CSV table of C-alpha atoms in Angstrom, one decimal:
chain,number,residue,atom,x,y,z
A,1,UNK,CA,-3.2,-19.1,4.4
A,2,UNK,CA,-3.1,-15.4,3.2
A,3,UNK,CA,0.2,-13.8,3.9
A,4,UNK,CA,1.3,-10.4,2.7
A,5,UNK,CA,4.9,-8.9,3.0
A,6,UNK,CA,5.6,-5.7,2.2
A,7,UNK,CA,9.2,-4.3,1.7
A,8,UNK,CA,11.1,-1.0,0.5
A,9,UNK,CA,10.8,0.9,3.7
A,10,UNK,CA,13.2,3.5,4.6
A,11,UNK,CA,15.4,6.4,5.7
A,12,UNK,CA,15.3,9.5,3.2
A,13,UNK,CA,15.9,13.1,3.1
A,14,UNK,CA,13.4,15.1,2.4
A,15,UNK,CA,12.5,15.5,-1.7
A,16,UNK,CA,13.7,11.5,-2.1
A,17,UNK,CA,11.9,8.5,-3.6
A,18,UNK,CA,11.4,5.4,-2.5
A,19,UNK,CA,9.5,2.4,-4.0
A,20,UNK,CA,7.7,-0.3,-2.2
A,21,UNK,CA,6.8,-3.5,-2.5
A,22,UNK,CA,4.0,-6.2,-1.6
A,23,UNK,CA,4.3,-9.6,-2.5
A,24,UNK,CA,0.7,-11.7,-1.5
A,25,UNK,CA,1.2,-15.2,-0.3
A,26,UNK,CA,-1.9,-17.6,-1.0
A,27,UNK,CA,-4.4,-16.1,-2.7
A,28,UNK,CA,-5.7,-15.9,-6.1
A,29,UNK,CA,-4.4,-12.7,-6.8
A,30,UNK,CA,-6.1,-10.5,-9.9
A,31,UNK,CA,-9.8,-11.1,-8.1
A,32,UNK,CA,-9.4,-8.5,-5.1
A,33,UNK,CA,-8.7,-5.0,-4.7
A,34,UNK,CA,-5.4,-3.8,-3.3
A,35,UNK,CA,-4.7,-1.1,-0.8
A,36,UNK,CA,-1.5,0.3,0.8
A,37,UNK,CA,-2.5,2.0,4.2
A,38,UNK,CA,0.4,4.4,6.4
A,39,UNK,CA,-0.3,5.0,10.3
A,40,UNK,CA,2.5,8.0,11.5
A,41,UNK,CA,3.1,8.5,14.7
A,42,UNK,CA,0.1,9.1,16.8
A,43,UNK,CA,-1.9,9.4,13.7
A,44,UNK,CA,-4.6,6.9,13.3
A,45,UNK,CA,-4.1,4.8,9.8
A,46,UNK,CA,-5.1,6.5,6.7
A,47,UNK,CA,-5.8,5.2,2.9
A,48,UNK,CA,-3.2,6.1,1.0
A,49,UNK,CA,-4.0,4.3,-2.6
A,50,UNK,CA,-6.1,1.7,-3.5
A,51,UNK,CA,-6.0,-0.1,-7.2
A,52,UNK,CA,-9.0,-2.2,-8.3
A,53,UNK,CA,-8.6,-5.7,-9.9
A,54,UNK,CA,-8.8,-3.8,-13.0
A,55,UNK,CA,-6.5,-1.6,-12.7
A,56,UNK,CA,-8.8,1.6,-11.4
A,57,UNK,CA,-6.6,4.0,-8.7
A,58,UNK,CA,-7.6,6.1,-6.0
A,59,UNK,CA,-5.3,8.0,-4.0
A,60,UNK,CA,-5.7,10.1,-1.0
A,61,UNK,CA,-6.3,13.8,-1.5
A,62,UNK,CA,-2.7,14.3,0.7
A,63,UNK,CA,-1.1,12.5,-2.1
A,64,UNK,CA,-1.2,15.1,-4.3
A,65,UNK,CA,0.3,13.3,-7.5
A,66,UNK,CA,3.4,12.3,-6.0
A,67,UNK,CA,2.4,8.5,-5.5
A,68,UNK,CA,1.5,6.0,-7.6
A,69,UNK,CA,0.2,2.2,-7.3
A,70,UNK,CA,0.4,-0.1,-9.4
A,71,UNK,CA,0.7,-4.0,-9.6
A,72,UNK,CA,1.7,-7.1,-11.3
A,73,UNK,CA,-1.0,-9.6,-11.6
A,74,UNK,CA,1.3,-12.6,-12.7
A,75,UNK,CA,3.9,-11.5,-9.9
A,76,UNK,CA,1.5,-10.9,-7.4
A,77,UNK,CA,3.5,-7.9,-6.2
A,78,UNK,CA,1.2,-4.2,-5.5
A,79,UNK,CA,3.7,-1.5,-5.4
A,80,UNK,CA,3.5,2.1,-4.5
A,81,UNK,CA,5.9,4.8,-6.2
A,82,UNK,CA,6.6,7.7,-3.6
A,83,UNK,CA,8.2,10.8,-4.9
A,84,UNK,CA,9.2,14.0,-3.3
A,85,UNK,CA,8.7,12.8,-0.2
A,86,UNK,CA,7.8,15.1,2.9
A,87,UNK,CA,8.2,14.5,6.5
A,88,UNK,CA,4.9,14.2,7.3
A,89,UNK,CA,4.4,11.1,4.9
A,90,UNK,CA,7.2,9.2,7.7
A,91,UNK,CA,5.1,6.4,9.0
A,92,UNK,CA,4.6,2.7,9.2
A,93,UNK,CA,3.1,1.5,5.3
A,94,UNK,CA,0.4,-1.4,5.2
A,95,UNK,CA,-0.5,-3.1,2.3
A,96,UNK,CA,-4.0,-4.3,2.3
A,97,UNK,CA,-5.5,-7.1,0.4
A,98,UNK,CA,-9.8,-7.9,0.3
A,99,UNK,CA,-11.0,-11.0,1.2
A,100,UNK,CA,-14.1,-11.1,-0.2
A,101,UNK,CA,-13.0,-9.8,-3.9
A,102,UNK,CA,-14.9,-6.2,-4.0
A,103,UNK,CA,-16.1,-5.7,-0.6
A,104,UNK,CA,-13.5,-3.7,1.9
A,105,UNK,CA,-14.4,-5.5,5.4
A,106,UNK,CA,-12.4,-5.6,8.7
A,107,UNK,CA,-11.6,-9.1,8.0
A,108,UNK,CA,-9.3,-7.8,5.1
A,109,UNK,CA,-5.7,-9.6,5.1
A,110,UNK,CA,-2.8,-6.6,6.6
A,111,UNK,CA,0.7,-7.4,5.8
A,112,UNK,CA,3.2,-6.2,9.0
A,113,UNK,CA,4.1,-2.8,7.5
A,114,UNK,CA,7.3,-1.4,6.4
A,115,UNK,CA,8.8,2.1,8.4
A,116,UNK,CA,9.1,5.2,6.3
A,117,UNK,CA,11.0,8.1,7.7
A,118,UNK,CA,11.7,11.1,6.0
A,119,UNK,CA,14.0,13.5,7.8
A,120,UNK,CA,16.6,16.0,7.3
């Protein structure tokens, strides 16, 4: 069984950093693509970043260079590098892993999220 648990969540002021983590449970990790997901509130959930098996990143055009995912393949751990942080990036963060290596489907593996708030 898949499990994914994501960690690093947080309070921060505005302008802070924080890094998180997602360790994947089960699952032959270097094969799939990896994704971390946000959902604020009443905001439907949005990409954030996705990194290929290889190594290729996309981010979302919000991110704006402050944000970068990478992973360890021998850890199985994706993480996501947030700096200056805004309020609007407060939210609950996802980390999304693919089933089916190379196809993004709905019956994709979700870890429970971790809260980010970013508030003066």
């Amino acid at each position: 069984q898949v499990q994914l648990v994501e960690s690093g969540g947080g309070v921060v002021q505005p302008g802070a950093s924080l890094r998180l983590s997602c360790e994947v449970f089960g699952r032959n990790f270097p094969i799939s693509d990896m994704a971390w997901f946000r959902q604020g509130p009443g905001k439907q959930r949005e990409s954030v970043a996705t990194i290929s098996y290889n190594g290729i990143t996309e981010y979302g055009d919000f991110v704006k260079g402050r944000f970068t995912i990478s992973k360890d393949n021998i850890a199985n751990m994706v993480y996501l590098q947030m700096n200056s942080l805004e309020p609007g990036d407060s939210g609950i963060y996802y980390c999304r892993f693919q089933k089916t290596p190379g196809i993004w489907s709905d019956s994709d593996f979700w870890g429970q999220g971790t809260q980010v708030t970013v508030s003066s």
